[in-house]
Amino acid sequence: MWLINSSIGRKVVMSVTGVALILFLTFHCCMNIVALFSGESYNMICELLGANWYAVVATLGLAALAVIHIVYAFLLTMQNRRARGSERYAVTDKPEKVEWASQNMLVLGIIILLGLLLHLFNFWFNMMFAELVEMKTLYSPSDGFAWIKETFSNPVFVVLYIIWLFAIWLHLTHGFWSAMQTFGWSGKVWFNRWRVIGYVYVTLLMLGFLVVVLAFAFKCAPSLCCAY
Protein backbone atom coordinates (compact mmCIF):
# COMPACT_ATOMS: atom_id res chain seq x y z
CA MET A 1 0.00 0.00 0.00
CA TRP A 2 1.46 3.36 -1.05
CA LEU A 3 0.56 5.06 2.25
CA ILE A 4 2.89 2.65 4.02
CA ASN A 5 5.56 1.78 1.49
CA SER A 6 6.20 5.06 -0.33
CA SER A 7 7.90 8.16 1.03
CA ILE A 8 5.10 10.41 -0.23
CA GLY A 9 2.45 8.17 1.34
CA ARG A 10 4.19 8.28 4.70
CA LYS A 11 4.42 12.06 4.52
CA VAL A 12 0.69 12.25 3.75
CA VAL A 13 -0.10 10.12 6.81
CA MET A 14 2.23 12.28 8.92
CA SER A 15 0.53 15.44 7.67
CA VAL A 16 -3.06 14.22 8.14
CA THR A 17 -2.40 12.95 11.68
CA GLY A 18 -0.43 16.10 12.49
CA VAL A 19 -3.23 18.43 11.39
CA ALA A 20 -5.75 16.34 13.37
CA LEU A 21 -3.60 16.66 16.49
CA ILE A 22 -3.29 20.44 15.97
CA LEU A 23 -7.10 20.65 15.86
CA PHE A 24 -7.26 18.72 19.13
CA LEU A 25 -4.70 21.05 20.69
CA THR A 26 -6.88 23.98 19.63
CA PHE A 27 -9.88 22.47 21.43
CA HIS A 28 -7.74 21.62 24.45
CA CYS A 29 -6.38 25.17 24.62
CA CYS A 30 -9.88 26.69 24.48
CA MET A 31 -10.97 24.32 27.23
CA ASN A 32 -8.00 25.26 29.45
CA ILE A 33 -8.61 28.98 29.02
CA VAL A 34 -12.06 28.48 30.58
CA ALA A 35 -10.25 27.59 33.82
CA LEU A 36 -8.84 31.12 33.94
CA PHE A 37 -12.32 32.56 34.34
CA SER A 38 -14.36 29.91 36.13
CA GLY A 39 -13.24 26.80 37.96
CA GLU A 40 -16.85 25.64 38.14
CA SER A 41 -17.32 25.92 34.38
CA TYR A 42 -14.04 24.13 33.75
CA ASN A 43 -15.10 21.27 36.01
CA MET A 44 -18.42 21.02 34.15
CA ILE A 45 -16.44 20.44 30.96
CA CYS A 46 -14.22 17.90 32.74
CA GLU A 47 -17.29 16.03 33.97
CA LEU A 48 -18.78 16.08 30.47
CA LEU A 49 -15.52 14.67 29.10
CA GLY A 50 -14.97 12.24 31.96
CA ALA A 51 -15.12 8.47 31.68
CA ASN A 52 -18.18 8.58 29.41
CA TRP A 53 -18.11 6.16 26.48
CA TYR A 54 -17.77 8.89 23.88
CA ALA A 55 -14.87 10.49 25.76
CA VAL A 56 -13.14 7.11 26.06
CA VAL A 57 -13.63 6.44 22.34
CA ALA A 58 -12.29 9.91 21.50
CA THR A 59 -9.29 9.31 23.77
CA LEU A 60 -8.53 6.02 22.05
CA GLY A 61 -8.82 7.76 18.68
CA LEU A 62 -6.38 10.47 19.79
CA ALA A 63 -3.99 7.85 21.11
CA ALA A 64 -4.13 6.06 17.76
CA LEU A 65 -3.41 9.31 15.90
CA ALA A 66 -0.47 10.07 18.18
CA VAL A 67 0.99 6.57 17.85
CA ILE A 68 0.63 6.61 14.05
CA HIS A 69 2.23 10.07 13.88
CA ILE A 70 5.17 8.97 16.06
CA VAL A 71 5.71 5.69 14.21
CA TYR A 72 5.63 7.34 10.80
CA ALA A 73 7.96 10.09 12.01
CA PHE A 74 10.43 7.42 13.08
CA LEU A 75 10.08 5.55 9.78
CA LEU A 76 10.67 8.72 7.76
CA THR A 77 13.69 9.64 9.89
CA MET A 78 15.24 6.19 9.42
CA GLN A 79 14.46 6.34 5.70
CA ASN A 80 16.19 9.70 5.38
CA ARG A 81 19.21 8.44 7.33
CA ARG A 82 19.55 5.40 5.05
CA ALA A 83 19.20 7.62 1.98
CA ARG A 84 22.04 9.87 3.16
CA GLY A 85 24.22 6.90 4.07
CA SER A 86 27.73 7.84 5.16
CA GLU A 87 27.14 11.46 4.16
CA ARG A 88 25.46 12.15 7.49
CA TYR A 89 28.82 11.68 9.22
CA ALA A 90 30.50 14.36 7.11
CA VAL A 91 31.20 17.67 8.82
CA THR A 92 29.30 20.33 6.88
CA ASP A 93 28.05 23.81 7.49
CA LYS A 94 24.37 24.24 8.25
CA PRO A 95 22.51 24.60 4.94
CA GLU A 96 21.12 28.05 4.28
CA LYS A 97 17.37 28.60 4.69
CA VAL A 98 16.96 25.31 6.59
CA GLU A 99 15.25 25.73 9.95
CA TRP A 100 16.79 24.28 13.09
CA ALA A 101 13.48 22.53 13.81
CA SER A 102 13.56 20.88 10.39
CA GLN A 103 16.97 19.37 11.12
CA ASN A 104 16.09 18.27 14.66
CA MET A 105 12.52 16.98 14.39
CA LEU A 106 13.48 13.66 16.00
CA VAL A 107 15.01 15.39 19.04
CA LEU A 108 11.97 17.63 19.36
CA GLY A 109 9.72 14.59 18.98
CA ILE A 110 11.46 12.83 21.88
CA ILE A 111 11.11 15.91 24.12
CA ILE A 112 7.44 16.22 23.16
CA LEU A 113 6.83 12.53 23.84
CA LEU A 114 8.41 12.75 27.30
CA GLY A 115 6.33 15.85 28.05
CA LEU A 116 3.21 14.04 26.87
CA LEU A 117 3.91 11.15 29.24
CA LEU A 118 4.30 13.63 32.12
CA HIS A 119 1.06 15.36 31.12
CA LEU A 120 -0.81 12.06 30.95
CA PHE A 121 0.45 11.13 34.40
CA ASN A 122 -0.54 14.47 35.94
CA PHE A 123 -4.00 14.64 34.42
CA TRP A 124 -5.32 11.66 32.42
CA PHE A 125 -4.04 9.10 34.97
CA ASN A 126 -5.58 10.99 37.89
CA MET A 127 -8.80 11.83 36.08
CA MET A 128 -10.21 9.59 33.34
CA PHE A 129 -8.17 6.51 34.24
CA ALA A 130 -8.83 6.94 37.96
CA GLU A 131 -12.57 7.22 37.27
CA LEU A 132 -12.58 4.15 35.02
CA VAL A 133 -10.83 1.90 37.57
CA GLU A 134 -12.39 3.66 40.60
CA MET A 135 -8.95 4.51 41.95
CA LYS A 136 -8.62 6.68 45.04
CA THR A 137 -6.97 10.02 44.28
CA LEU A 138 -6.08 13.20 46.13
CA TYR A 139 -8.95 15.05 44.44
CA SER A 140 -12.08 13.96 42.64
CA PRO A 141 -11.31 12.69 39.10
CA SER A 142 -13.78 15.26 37.74
CA ASP A 143 -12.21 18.15 39.64
CA GLY A 144 -9.86 19.21 36.87
CA PHE A 145 -9.52 22.68 38.39
CA ALA A 146 -7.99 21.19 41.54
CA TRP A 147 -5.59 19.10 39.48
CA ILE A 148 -4.44 22.16 37.54
CA LYS A 149 -3.81 24.04 40.79
CA GLU A 150 -1.97 21.06 42.26
CA THR A 151 0.22 20.50 39.20
CA PHE A 152 1.28 24.10 38.63
CA SER A 153 1.88 24.81 42.30
CA ASN A 154 5.03 22.74 41.75
CA PRO A 155 7.80 24.94 40.23
CA VAL A 156 9.51 21.88 38.70
CA PHE A 157 6.39 21.01 36.72
CA VAL A 158 6.02 24.64 35.64
CA VAL A 159 9.56 24.68 34.19
CA LEU A 160 9.08 21.28 32.51
CA TYR A 161 5.80 22.39 30.94
CA ILE A 162 7.38 25.59 29.62
CA ILE A 163 10.17 23.57 28.00
CA TRP A 164 7.56 21.17 26.60
CA LEU A 165 5.45 23.96 25.14
CA PHE A 166 8.51 25.54 23.53
CA ALA A 167 9.43 22.20 21.94
CA ILE A 168 5.87 21.82 20.63
CA TRP A 169 6.02 25.36 19.22
CA LEU A 170 9.23 24.57 17.34
CA HIS A 171 7.80 21.29 16.08
CA LEU A 172 4.48 22.73 14.94
CA THR A 173 5.79 25.89 13.29
CA HIS A 174 7.73 23.64 10.94
CA GLY A 175 5.12 20.89 10.77
CA PHE A 176 2.24 23.20 9.86
CA TRP A 177 3.64 24.59 6.61
CA SER A 178 5.32 21.27 5.85
CA ALA A 179 1.90 19.59 5.94
CA MET A 180 0.48 22.20 3.57
CA GLN A 181 3.40 21.53 1.26
CA THR A 182 2.72 17.79 1.38
CA PHE A 183 -0.94 18.40 0.49
CA GLY A 184 0.23 20.39 -2.55
CA TRP A 185 -1.24 23.66 -1.25
CA SER A 186 1.98 25.66 -1.24
CA GLY A 187 2.79 27.05 -4.66
CA LYS A 188 5.10 30.00 -5.16
CA VAL A 189 2.50 32.43 -3.82
CA TRP A 190 1.16 30.39 -0.90
CA PHE A 191 4.41 28.93 0.41
CA ASN A 192 5.35 32.04 2.43
CA ARG A 193 1.71 32.68 3.30
CA TRP A 194 1.36 29.25 4.90
CA ARG A 195 4.58 29.82 6.82
CA VAL A 196 3.22 33.10 8.22
CA ILE A 197 -0.19 31.60 8.97
CA GLY A 198 1.47 28.65 10.68
CA TYR A 199 3.74 30.82 12.82
CA VAL A 200 0.90 33.11 13.90
CA TYR A 201 -1.58 30.30 14.60
CA VAL A 202 0.85 28.05 16.46
CA THR A 203 2.29 30.96 18.44
CA LEU A 204 -1.16 32.05 19.62
CA LEU A 205 -2.02 28.43 20.43
CA MET A 206 1.09 27.88 22.55
CA LEU A 207 0.69 31.28 24.23
CA GLY A 208 -2.78 30.17 25.28
CA PHE A 209 -1.35 27.12 27.03
CA LEU A 210 1.52 29.14 28.49
CA VAL A 211 -0.80 31.77 29.96
CA VAL A 212 -2.72 29.05 31.80
CA VAL A 213 0.48 27.52 33.20
CA LEU A 214 1.85 30.86 34.39
CA ALA A 215 -1.50 32.10 35.71
CA PHE A 216 -1.86 29.06 37.95
CA ALA A 217 1.83 29.08 38.85
CA PHE A 218 1.57 32.65 40.13
CA LYS A 219 -2.07 32.28 41.25
CA CYS A 220 -3.17 35.26 39.19
CA ALA A 221 -6.15 33.73 37.39
CA PRO A 222 -9.48 35.42 38.33
CA SER A 223 -10.98 32.03 39.14
CA LEU A 224 -8.17 31.36 41.62
CA CYS A 225 -9.03 34.49 43.57
CA CYS A 226 -12.35 32.90 44.46
CA ALA A 227 -10.82 29.52 45.14
CA TYR A 228 -8.47 30.59 47.92
XYZ file of C-alpha atoms in Angstrom:
228
model
C 0.000 0.000 0.000
C 1.465 3.356 -1.050
C 0.558 5.059 2.247
C 2.890 2.649 4.017
C 5.560 1.784 1.490
C 6.202 5.055 -0.334
C 7.904 8.163 1.032
C 5.099 10.408 -0.230
C 2.451 8.167 1.340
C 4.190 8.282 4.705
C 4.419 12.060 4.520
C 0.689 12.251 3.752
C -0.100 10.120 6.813
C 2.231 12.285 8.917
C 0.529 15.441 7.665
C -3.056 14.220 8.145
C -2.401 12.949 11.683
C -0.429 16.099 12.489
C -3.229 18.429 11.392
C -5.752 16.342 13.367
C -3.597 16.663 16.489
C -3.290 20.439 15.966
C -7.102 20.653 15.857
C -7.259 18.718 19.126
C -4.703 21.052 20.694
C -6.879 23.976 19.633
C -9.877 22.474 21.428
C -7.739 21.617 24.454
C -6.382 25.168 24.625
C -9.876 26.690 24.482
C -10.966 24.318 27.228
C -8.000 25.258 29.450
C -8.613 28.979 29.019
C -12.060 28.478 30.577
C -10.254 27.592 33.818
C -8.835 31.121 33.937
C -12.319 32.561 34.335
C -14.357 29.911 36.127
C -13.243 26.804 37.962
C -16.850 25.639 38.136
C -17.324 25.916 34.375
C -14.042 24.125 33.750
C -15.103 21.267 36.012
C -18.418 21.018 34.150
C -16.440 20.438 30.959
C -14.224 17.896 32.739
C -17.288 16.030 33.972
C -18.779 16.082 30.473
C -15.522 14.671 29.095
C -14.966 12.242 31.955
C -15.123 8.472 31.684
C -18.182 8.580 29.406
C -18.114 6.156 26.485
C -17.771 8.889 23.879
C -14.871 10.490 25.756
C -13.141 7.115 26.058
C -13.626 6.444 22.336
C -12.286 9.909 21.502
C -9.286 9.315 23.766
C -8.530 6.018 22.050
C -8.819 7.763 18.684
C -6.384 10.472 19.786
C -3.993 7.851 21.114
C -4.131 6.056 17.762
C -3.415 9.309 15.897
C -0.471 10.067 18.184
C 0.989 6.570 17.849
C 0.635 6.606 14.051
C 2.234 10.067 13.884
C 5.168 8.972 16.056
C 5.709 5.687 14.212
C 5.634 7.340 10.800
C 7.959 10.091 12.013
C 10.432 7.417 13.083
C 10.080 5.553 9.779
C 10.672 8.716 7.755
C 13.690 9.637 9.890
C 15.236 6.194 9.424
C 14.459 6.336 5.701
C 16.195 9.701 5.381
C 19.205 8.440 7.326
C 19.547 5.403 5.048
C 19.203 7.621 1.976
C 22.045 9.870 3.164
C 24.222 6.899 4.072
C 27.733 7.836 5.160
C 27.139 11.463 4.161
C 25.460 12.151 7.486
C 28.821 11.682 9.220
C 30.505 14.356 7.114
C 31.197 17.670 8.821
C 29.304 20.326 6.881
C 28.049 23.813 7.494
C 24.372 24.242 8.251
C 22.510 24.601 4.941
C 21.117 28.048 4.280
C 17.368 28.596 4.687
C 16.965 25.306 6.590
C 15.248 25.732 9.947
C 16.791 24.278 13.093
C 13.477 22.530 13.808
C 13.564 20.876 10.393
C 16.969 19.371 11.124
C 16.089 18.272 14.658
C 12.525 16.983 14.389
C 13.479 13.657 16.001
C 15.011 15.386 19.041
C 11.966 17.634 19.363
C 9.723 14.590 18.981
C 11.458 12.834 21.876
C 11.113 15.908 24.122
C 7.439 16.225 23.163
C 6.827 12.527 23.842
C 8.410 12.751 27.302
C 6.333 15.848 28.045
C 3.213 14.037 26.869
C 3.912 11.148 29.244
C 4.300 13.627 32.115
C 1.056 15.364 31.122
C -0.815 12.059 30.948
C 0.453 11.133 34.404
C -0.537 14.474 35.936
C -4.004 14.643 34.418
C -5.316 11.657 32.423
C -4.042 9.103 34.970
C -5.579 10.990 37.893
C -8.804 11.830 36.080
C -10.206 9.593 33.336
C -8.166 6.512 34.238
C -8.832 6.943 37.959
C -12.571 7.215 37.273
C -12.580 4.147 35.024
C -10.834 1.904 37.568
C -12.386 3.662 40.600
C -8.948 4.505 41.953
C -8.624 6.680 45.043
C -6.973 10.015 44.285
C -6.085 13.201 46.128
C -8.949 15.052 44.441
C -12.079 13.963 42.641
C -11.307 12.692 39.097
C -13.785 15.260 37.740
C -12.206 18.155 39.639
C -9.857 19.208 36.868
C -9.522 22.676 38.388
C -7.994 21.189 41.536
C -5.592 19.097 39.484
C -4.440 22.160 37.537
C -3.814 24.041 40.792
C -1.970 21.062 42.262
C 0.217 20.502 39.199
C 1.279 24.096 38.634
C 1.880 24.814 42.302
C 5.032 22.743 41.753
C 7.801 24.935 40.231
C 9.513 21.882 38.704
C 6.392 21.006 36.720
C 6.023 24.644 35.641
C 9.558 24.678 34.190
C 9.082 21.285 32.514
C 5.800 22.387 30.941
C 7.382 25.594 29.616
C 10.171 23.566 28.000
C 7.565 21.165 26.603
C 5.451 23.957 25.135
C 8.505 25.542 23.535
C 9.425 22.198 21.942
C 5.866 21.820 20.635
C 6.024 25.356 19.219
C 9.234 24.566 17.338
C 7.796 21.293 16.085
C 4.476 22.725 14.935
C 5.788 25.889 13.294
C 7.733 23.644 10.939
C 5.125 20.885 10.766
C 2.243 23.196 9.858
C 3.637 24.590 6.615
C 5.323 21.266 5.846
C 1.898 19.587 5.941
C 0.482 22.197 3.569
C 3.398 21.533 1.260
C 2.719 17.785 1.378
C -0.939 18.401 0.490
C 0.228 20.390 -2.552
C -1.236 23.661 -1.247
C 1.982 25.656 -1.242
C 2.793 27.052 -4.656
C 5.102 29.999 -5.163
C 2.502 32.427 -3.818
C 1.160 30.391 -0.901
C 4.415 28.928 0.412
C 5.348 32.043 2.430
C 1.706 32.680 3.296
C 1.356 29.248 4.896
C 4.582 29.825 6.817
C 3.221 33.103 8.224
C -0.187 31.599 8.973
C 1.467 28.646 10.681
C 3.740 30.818 12.818
C 0.905 33.109 13.900
C -1.584 30.297 14.599
C 0.846 28.046 16.460
C 2.291 30.957 18.445
C -1.165 32.054 19.615
C -2.020 28.433 20.428
C 1.086 27.880 22.553
C 0.685 31.283 24.227
C -2.777 30.165 25.282
C -1.352 27.116 27.029
C 1.525 29.137 28.495
C -0.796 31.773 29.960
C -2.721 29.049 31.796
C 0.482 27.518 33.195
C 1.850 30.859 34.395
C -1.502 32.100 35.713
C -1.863 29.065 37.950
C 1.834 29.076 38.853
C 1.573 32.652 40.134
C -2.070 32.276 41.246
C -3.169 35.265 39.195
C -6.154 33.734 37.386
C -9.475 35.420 38.332
C -10.983 32.032 39.141
C -8.172 31.363 41.624
C -9.025 34.490 43.567
C -12.355 32.903 44.457
C -10.817 29.518 45.144
C -8.468 30.593 47.922
